[in-house]
mmCIF file of C-alpha atoms and ligand atoms in Angstrom:
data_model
loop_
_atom_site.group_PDB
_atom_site.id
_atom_site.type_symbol
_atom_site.label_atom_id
_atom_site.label_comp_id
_atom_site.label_asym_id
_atom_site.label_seq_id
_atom_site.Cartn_x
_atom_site.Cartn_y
_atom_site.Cartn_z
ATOM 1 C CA UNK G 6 90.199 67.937 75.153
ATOM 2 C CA UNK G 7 89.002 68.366 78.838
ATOM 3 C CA UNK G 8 90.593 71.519 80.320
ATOM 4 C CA UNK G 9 90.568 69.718 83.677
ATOM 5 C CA UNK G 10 93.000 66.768 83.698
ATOM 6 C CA UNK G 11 95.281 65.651 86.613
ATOM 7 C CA UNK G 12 98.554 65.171 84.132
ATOM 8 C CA UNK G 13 98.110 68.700 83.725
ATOM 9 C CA UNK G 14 97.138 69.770 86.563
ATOM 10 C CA UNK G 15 100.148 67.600 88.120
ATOM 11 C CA UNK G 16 103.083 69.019 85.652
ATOM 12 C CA UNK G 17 101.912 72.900 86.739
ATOM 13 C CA UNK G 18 102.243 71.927 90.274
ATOM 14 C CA UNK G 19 105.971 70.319 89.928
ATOM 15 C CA UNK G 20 106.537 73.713 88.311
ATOM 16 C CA UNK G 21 105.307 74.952 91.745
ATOM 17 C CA UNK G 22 107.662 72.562 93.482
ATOM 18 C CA UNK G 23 104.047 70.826 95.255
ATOM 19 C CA UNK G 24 104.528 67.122 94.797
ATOM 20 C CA UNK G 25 101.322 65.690 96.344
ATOM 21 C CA UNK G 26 99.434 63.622 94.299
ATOM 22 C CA UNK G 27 96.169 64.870 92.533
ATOM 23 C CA UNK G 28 93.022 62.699 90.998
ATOM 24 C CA UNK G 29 90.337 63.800 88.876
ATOM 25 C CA UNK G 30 87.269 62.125 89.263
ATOM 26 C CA UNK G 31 84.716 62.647 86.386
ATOM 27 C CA UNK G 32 81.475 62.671 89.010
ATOM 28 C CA UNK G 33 81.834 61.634 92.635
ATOM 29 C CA UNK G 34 79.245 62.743 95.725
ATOM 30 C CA UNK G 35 81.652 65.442 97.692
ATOM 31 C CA UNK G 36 84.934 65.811 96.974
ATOM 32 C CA UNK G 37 85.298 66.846 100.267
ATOM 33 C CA UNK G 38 84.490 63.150 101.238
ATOM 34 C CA UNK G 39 86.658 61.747 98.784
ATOM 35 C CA UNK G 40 89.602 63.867 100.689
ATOM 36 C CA UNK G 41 87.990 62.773 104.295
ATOM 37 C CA UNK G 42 88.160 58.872 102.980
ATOM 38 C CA UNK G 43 91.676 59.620 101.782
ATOM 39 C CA UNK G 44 92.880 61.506 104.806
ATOM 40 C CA UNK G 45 91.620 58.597 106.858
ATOM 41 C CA UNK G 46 93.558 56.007 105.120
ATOM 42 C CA UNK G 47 96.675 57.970 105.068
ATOM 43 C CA UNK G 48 96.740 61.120 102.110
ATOM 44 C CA UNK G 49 99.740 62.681 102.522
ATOM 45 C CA UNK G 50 99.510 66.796 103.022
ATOM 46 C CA UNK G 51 98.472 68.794 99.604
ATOM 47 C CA UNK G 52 97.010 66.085 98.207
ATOM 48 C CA UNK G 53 94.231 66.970 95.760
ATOM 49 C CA UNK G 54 90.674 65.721 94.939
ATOM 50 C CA UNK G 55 88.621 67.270 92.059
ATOM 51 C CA UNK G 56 86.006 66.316 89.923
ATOM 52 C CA UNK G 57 84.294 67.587 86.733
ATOM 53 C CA UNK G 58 81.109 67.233 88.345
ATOM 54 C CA UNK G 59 79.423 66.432 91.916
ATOM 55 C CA UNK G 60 76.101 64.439 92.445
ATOM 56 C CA UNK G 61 75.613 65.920 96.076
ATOM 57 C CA UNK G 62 78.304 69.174 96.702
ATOM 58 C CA UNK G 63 77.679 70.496 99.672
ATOM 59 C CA UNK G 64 78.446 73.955 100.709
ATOM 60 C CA UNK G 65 78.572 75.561 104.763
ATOM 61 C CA UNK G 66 75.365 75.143 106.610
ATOM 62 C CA UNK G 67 73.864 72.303 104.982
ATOM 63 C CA UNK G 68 73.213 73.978 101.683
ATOM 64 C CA UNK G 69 74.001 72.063 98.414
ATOM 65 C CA UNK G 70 76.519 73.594 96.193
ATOM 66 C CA UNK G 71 75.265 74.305 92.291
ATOM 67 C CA UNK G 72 78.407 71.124 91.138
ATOM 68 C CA UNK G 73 76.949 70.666 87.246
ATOM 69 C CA UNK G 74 79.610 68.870 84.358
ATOM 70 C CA UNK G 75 82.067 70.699 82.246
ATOM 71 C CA UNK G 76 81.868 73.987 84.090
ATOM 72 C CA UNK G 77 83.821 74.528 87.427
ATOM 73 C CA UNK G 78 86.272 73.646 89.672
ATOM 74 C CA UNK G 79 85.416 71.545 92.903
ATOM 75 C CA UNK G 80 88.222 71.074 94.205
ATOM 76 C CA UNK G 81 89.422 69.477 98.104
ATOM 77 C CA UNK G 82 92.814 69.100 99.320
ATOM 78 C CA UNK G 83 94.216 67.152 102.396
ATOM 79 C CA UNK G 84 95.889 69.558 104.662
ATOM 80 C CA UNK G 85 97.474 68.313 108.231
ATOM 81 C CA UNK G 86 98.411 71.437 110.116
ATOM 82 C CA UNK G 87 101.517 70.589 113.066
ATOM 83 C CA UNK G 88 99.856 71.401 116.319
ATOM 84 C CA UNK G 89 96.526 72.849 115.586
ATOM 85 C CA UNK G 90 94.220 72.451 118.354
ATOM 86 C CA UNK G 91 89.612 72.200 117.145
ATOM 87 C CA UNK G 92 89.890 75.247 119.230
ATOM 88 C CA UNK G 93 92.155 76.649 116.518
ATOM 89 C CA UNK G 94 90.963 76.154 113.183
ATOM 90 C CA UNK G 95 88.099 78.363 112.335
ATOM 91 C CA UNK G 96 90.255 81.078 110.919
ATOM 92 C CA UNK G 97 91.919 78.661 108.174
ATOM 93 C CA UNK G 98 88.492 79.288 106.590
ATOM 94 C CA UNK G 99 89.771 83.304 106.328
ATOM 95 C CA UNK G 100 93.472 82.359 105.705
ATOM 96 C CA UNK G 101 92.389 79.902 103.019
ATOM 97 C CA UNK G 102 89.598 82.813 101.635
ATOM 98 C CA UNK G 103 92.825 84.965 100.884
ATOM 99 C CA UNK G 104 94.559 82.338 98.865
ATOM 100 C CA UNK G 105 91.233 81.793 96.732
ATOM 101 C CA UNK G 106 90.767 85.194 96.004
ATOM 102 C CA UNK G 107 94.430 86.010 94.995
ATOM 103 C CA UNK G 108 94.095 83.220 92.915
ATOM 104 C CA UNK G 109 90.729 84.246 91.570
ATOM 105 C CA UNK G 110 92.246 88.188 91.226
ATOM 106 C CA UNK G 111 94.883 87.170 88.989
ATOM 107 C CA UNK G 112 92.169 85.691 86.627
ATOM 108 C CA UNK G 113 91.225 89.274 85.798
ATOM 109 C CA UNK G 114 92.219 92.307 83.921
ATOM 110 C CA UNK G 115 94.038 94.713 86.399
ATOM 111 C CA UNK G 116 92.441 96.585 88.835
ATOM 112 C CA UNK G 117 89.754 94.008 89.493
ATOM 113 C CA UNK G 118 89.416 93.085 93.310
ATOM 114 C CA UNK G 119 88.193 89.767 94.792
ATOM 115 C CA UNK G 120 86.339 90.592 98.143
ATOM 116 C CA UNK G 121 85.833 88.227 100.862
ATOM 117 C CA UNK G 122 82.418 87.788 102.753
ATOM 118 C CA UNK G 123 82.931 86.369 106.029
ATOM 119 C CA UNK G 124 84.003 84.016 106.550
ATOM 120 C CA UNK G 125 83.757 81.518 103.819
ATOM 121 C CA UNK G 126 82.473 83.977 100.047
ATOM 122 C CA UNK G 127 84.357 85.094 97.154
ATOM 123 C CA UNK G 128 82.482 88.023 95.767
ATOM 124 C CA UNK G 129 83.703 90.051 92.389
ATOM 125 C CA UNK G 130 81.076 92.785 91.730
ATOM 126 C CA UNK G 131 79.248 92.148 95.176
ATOM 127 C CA UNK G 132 78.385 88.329 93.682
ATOM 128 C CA UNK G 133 79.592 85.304 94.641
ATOM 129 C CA UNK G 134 82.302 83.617 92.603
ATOM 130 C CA UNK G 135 84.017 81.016 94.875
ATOM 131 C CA UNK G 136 83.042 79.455 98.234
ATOM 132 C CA UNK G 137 85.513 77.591 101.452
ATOM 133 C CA UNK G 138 83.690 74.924 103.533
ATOM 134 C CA UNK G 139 86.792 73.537 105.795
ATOM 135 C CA UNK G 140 86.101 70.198 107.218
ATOM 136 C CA UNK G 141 88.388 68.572 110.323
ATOM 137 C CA UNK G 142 88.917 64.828 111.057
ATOM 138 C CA UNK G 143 89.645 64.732 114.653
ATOM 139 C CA UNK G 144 91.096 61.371 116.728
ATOM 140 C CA UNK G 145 90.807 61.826 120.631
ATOM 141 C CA UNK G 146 89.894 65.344 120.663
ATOM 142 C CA UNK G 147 92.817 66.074 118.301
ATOM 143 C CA UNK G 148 92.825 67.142 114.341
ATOM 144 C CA UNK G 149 94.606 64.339 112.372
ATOM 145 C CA UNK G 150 93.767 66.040 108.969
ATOM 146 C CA UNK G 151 91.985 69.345 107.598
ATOM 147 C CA UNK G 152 90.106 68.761 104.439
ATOM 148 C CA UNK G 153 89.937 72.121 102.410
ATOM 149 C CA UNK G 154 87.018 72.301 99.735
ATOM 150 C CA UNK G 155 86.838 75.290 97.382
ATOM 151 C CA UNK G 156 84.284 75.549 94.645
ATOM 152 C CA UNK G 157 84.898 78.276 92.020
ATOM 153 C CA UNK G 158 81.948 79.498 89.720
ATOM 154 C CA UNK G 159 84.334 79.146 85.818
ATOM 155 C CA UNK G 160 82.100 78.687 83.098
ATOM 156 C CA UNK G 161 78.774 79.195 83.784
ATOM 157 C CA UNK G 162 76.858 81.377 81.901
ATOM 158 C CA UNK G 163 73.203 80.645 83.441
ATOM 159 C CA UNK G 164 72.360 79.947 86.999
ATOM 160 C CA UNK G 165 69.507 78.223 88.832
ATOM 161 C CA UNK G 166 66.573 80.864 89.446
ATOM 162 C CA UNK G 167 67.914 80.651 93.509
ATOM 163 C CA UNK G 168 71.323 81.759 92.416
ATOM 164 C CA UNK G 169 70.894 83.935 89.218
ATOM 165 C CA UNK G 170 70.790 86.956 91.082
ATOM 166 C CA UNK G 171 73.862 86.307 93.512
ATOM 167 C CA UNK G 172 76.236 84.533 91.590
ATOM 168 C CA UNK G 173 78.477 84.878 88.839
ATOM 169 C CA UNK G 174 81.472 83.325 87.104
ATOM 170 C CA UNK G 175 85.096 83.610 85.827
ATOM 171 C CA UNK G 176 82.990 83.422 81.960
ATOM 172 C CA UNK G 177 80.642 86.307 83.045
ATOM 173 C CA UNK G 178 83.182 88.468 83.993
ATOM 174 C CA UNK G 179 85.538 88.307 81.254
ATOM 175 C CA UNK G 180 88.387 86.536 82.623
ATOM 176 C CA UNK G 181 91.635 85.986 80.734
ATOM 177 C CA UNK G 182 91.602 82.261 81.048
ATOM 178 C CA UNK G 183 88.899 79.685 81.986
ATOM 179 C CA UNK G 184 91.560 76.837 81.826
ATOM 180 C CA UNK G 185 90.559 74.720 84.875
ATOM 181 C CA UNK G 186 93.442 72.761 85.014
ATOM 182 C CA UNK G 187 95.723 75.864 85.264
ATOM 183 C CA UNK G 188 93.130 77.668 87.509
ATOM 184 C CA UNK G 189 93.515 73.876 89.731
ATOM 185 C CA UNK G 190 96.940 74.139 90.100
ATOM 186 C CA UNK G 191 96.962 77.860 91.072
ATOM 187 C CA UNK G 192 94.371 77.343 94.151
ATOM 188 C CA UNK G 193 95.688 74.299 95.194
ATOM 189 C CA UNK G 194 99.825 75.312 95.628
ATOM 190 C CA UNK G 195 98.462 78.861 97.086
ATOM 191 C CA UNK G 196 95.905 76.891 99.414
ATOM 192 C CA UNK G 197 98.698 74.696 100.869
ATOM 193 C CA UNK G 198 100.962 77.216 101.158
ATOM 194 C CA UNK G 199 98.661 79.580 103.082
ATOM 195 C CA UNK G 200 97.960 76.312 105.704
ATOM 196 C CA UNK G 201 101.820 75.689 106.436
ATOM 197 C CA UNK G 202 102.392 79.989 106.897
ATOM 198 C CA UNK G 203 98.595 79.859 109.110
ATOM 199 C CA UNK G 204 100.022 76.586 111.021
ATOM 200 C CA UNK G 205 103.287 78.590 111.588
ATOM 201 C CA UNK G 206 101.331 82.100 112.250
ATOM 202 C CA UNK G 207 98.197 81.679 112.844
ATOM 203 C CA UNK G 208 95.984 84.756 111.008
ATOM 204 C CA UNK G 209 98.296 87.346 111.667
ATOM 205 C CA UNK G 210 100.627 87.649 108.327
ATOM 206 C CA UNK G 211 96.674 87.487 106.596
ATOM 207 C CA UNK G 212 94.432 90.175 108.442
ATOM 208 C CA UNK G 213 95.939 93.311 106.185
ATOM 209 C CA UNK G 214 94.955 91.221 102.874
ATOM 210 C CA UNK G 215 91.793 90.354 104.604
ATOM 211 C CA UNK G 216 90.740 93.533 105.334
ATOM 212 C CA UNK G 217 91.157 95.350 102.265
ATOM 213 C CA UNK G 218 88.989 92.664 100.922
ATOM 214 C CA UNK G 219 86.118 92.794 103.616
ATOM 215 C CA UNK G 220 83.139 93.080 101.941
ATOM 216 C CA UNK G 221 80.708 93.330 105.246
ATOM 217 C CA UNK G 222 82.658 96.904 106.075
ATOM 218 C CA UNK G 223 80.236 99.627 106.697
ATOM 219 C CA UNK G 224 77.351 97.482 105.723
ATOM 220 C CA UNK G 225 74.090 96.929 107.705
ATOM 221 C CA UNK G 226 74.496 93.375 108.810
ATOM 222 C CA UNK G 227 72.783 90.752 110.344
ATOM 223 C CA UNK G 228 73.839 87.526 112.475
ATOM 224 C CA UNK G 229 72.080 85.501 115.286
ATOM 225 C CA UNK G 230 73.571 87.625 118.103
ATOM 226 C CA UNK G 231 73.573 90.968 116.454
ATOM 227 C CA UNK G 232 72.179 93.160 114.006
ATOM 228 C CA UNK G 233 74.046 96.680 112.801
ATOM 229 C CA UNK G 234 77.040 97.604 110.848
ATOM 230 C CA UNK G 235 79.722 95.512 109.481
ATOM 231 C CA UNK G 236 83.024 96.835 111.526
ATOM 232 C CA UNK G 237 85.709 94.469 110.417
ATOM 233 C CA UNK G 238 87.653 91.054 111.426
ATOM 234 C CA UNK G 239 89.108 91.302 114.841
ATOM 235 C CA UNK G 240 92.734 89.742 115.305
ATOM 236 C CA UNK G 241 91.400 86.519 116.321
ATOM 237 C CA UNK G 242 89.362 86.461 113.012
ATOM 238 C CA UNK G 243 86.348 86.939 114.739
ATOM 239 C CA UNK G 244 83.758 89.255 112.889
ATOM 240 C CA UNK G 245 82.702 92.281 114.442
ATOM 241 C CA UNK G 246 79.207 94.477 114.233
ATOM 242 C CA UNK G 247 78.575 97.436 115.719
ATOM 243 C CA UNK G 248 75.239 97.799 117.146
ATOM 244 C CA UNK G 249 73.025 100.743 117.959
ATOM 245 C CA UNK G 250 74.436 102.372 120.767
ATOM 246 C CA UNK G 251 78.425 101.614 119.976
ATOM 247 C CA UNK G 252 78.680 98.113 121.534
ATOM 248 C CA UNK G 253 80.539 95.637 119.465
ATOM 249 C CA UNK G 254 79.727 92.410 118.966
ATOM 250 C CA UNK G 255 82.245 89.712 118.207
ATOM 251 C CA UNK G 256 80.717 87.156 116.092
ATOM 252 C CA UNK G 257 82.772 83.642 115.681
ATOM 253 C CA UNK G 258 80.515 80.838 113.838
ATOM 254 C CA UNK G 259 77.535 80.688 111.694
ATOM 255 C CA UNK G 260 76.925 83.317 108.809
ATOM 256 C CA UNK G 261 76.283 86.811 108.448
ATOM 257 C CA UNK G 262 73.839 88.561 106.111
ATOM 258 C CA UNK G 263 73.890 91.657 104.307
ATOM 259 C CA UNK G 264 71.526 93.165 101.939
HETATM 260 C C1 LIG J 320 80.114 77.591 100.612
HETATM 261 O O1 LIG J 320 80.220 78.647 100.004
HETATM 262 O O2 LIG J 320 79.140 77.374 101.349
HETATM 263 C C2 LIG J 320 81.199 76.563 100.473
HETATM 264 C C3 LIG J 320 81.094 75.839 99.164
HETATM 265 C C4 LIG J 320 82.138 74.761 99.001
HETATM 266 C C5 LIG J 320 81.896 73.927 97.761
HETATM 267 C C6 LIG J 320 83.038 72.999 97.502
HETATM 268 S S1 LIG J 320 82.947 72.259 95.897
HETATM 269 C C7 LIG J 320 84.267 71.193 96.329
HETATM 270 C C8 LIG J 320 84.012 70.733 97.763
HETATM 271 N N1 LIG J 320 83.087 69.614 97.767
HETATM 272 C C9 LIG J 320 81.936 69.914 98.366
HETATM 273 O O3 LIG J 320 80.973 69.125 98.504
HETATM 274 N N2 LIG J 320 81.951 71.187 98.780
HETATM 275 C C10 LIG J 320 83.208 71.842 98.476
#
């Protein structure tokens, strides 16, 4: 039987007390567009789209996210935020970042720790496990619905040449369970539930979770405005790096790289 199934997925959820619906496609393009088309046309909040395998995943920046059959999760969910202004949402990434990893963290024996790589990597072991890319539908300058898209590395065992050296899976590192379904249900009540408590908070009840899981901390670091040493996520969920001399840099979009 197929460890990812929506019946499944569903009765874990109900458990949860989340009632949105879910589907499970077996191949689609994105399932972030499969949320966006949804969203349009009226998906209620928490609903979820997965699919056993995607012909064009897409991760942030443009790059295409490694989406093959019978291995991972890629998962999207519908989220529509009260009173979130564009202005506003670029933390949700962060807020949303926690939720994967504590989700990820429990896969694991104790004592393992899920870091986060601003703003949108789960790392275990310094390599990349999971990845966020948030997506907004806006109407007249204002966000009608917030499509959240997580890929988790599960089962693979052997990445493409480009990866091999940077990413890793649930599989490679042992986890207790690689049930996808279960794994499904975990990321998408925590997911929801960290929306409603960012749409009611903003970032603040995440930064102490955050920063024990910054990964960039102390690192040299590199963006487009600034190259030194990681020095942590700022209130606002900005990331700052220190540069030669002591200024700091705030850094807000785009990516930053460490060695
Ligand atoms: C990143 O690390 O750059 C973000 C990767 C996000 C991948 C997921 S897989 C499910 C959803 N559908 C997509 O096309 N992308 C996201």
């Amino acid at each position: 039987m197929i460890d990812l199934d929506a019946a499944a997925i569903a009765a874990r959820l109900r458990a949860l007390d989340h009632r949105a619906p879910v589907t499970v496609a077996a191949i689609t393009g994105s399932t972030n567009d499969d949320a966006r088309a949804a969203a349009i046309a009226g998906a209620q909040h928490g609903a979820a789209f997965l699919a056993d395998a995607q012909r064009r995943g897409r991760g942030r920046g443009g790059h295409a996210w490694h989406s093959p059959p019978g291995e991972n999760l890629y998962l999207s969910i519908v989220l529509r935020p009260a009173d979130i202004a564009p202005r506003e949402i670029a933390p949700l990434t962060l807020a949303i970042g926690v939720a994967v990893a504590r989700a990820i963290e429990a896969r694991f024996p104790e004592g393992s720790r899920a870091s986060i790589k601003w703003p949108n990597d789960v790392l275990v072991d310094g390599r990349k496990i999971a990845g966020v890319l948030v997506e907004s539908a806006l109407r007249a300058g204002a966000i009608t619905a917030v499509v959240a898209g997580v890929g988790v590395n599960v089962k693979t065992l052997t990445f493409p040449a480009d990866l091999a050296d940077r990413a890793t899976s649930l599989a490679l590192l042992g986890a207790r369970s690689l049930d996808r379904s279960a794994l499904a249900a975990a990321l998408i009540a925590g997911i929801t539930r960290a929306a409603d408590r960012f749409a009611a908070e903003r970032l603040a009840p995440f930064l102490d979770d955050l920063r024990a899981r910054d990964h960039l901390l102390g690192q040299p670091v590199t963006a487009i405005e600034a190259r030194g040493i990681g020095a942590g996520v700022r209130d606002d969920g900005a990331y700052v790096i220190e540069v030669d001399g002591g200024a700091r840099v705030p850094i807000t979009s785009g990516a930053i790289e460490a060695p």
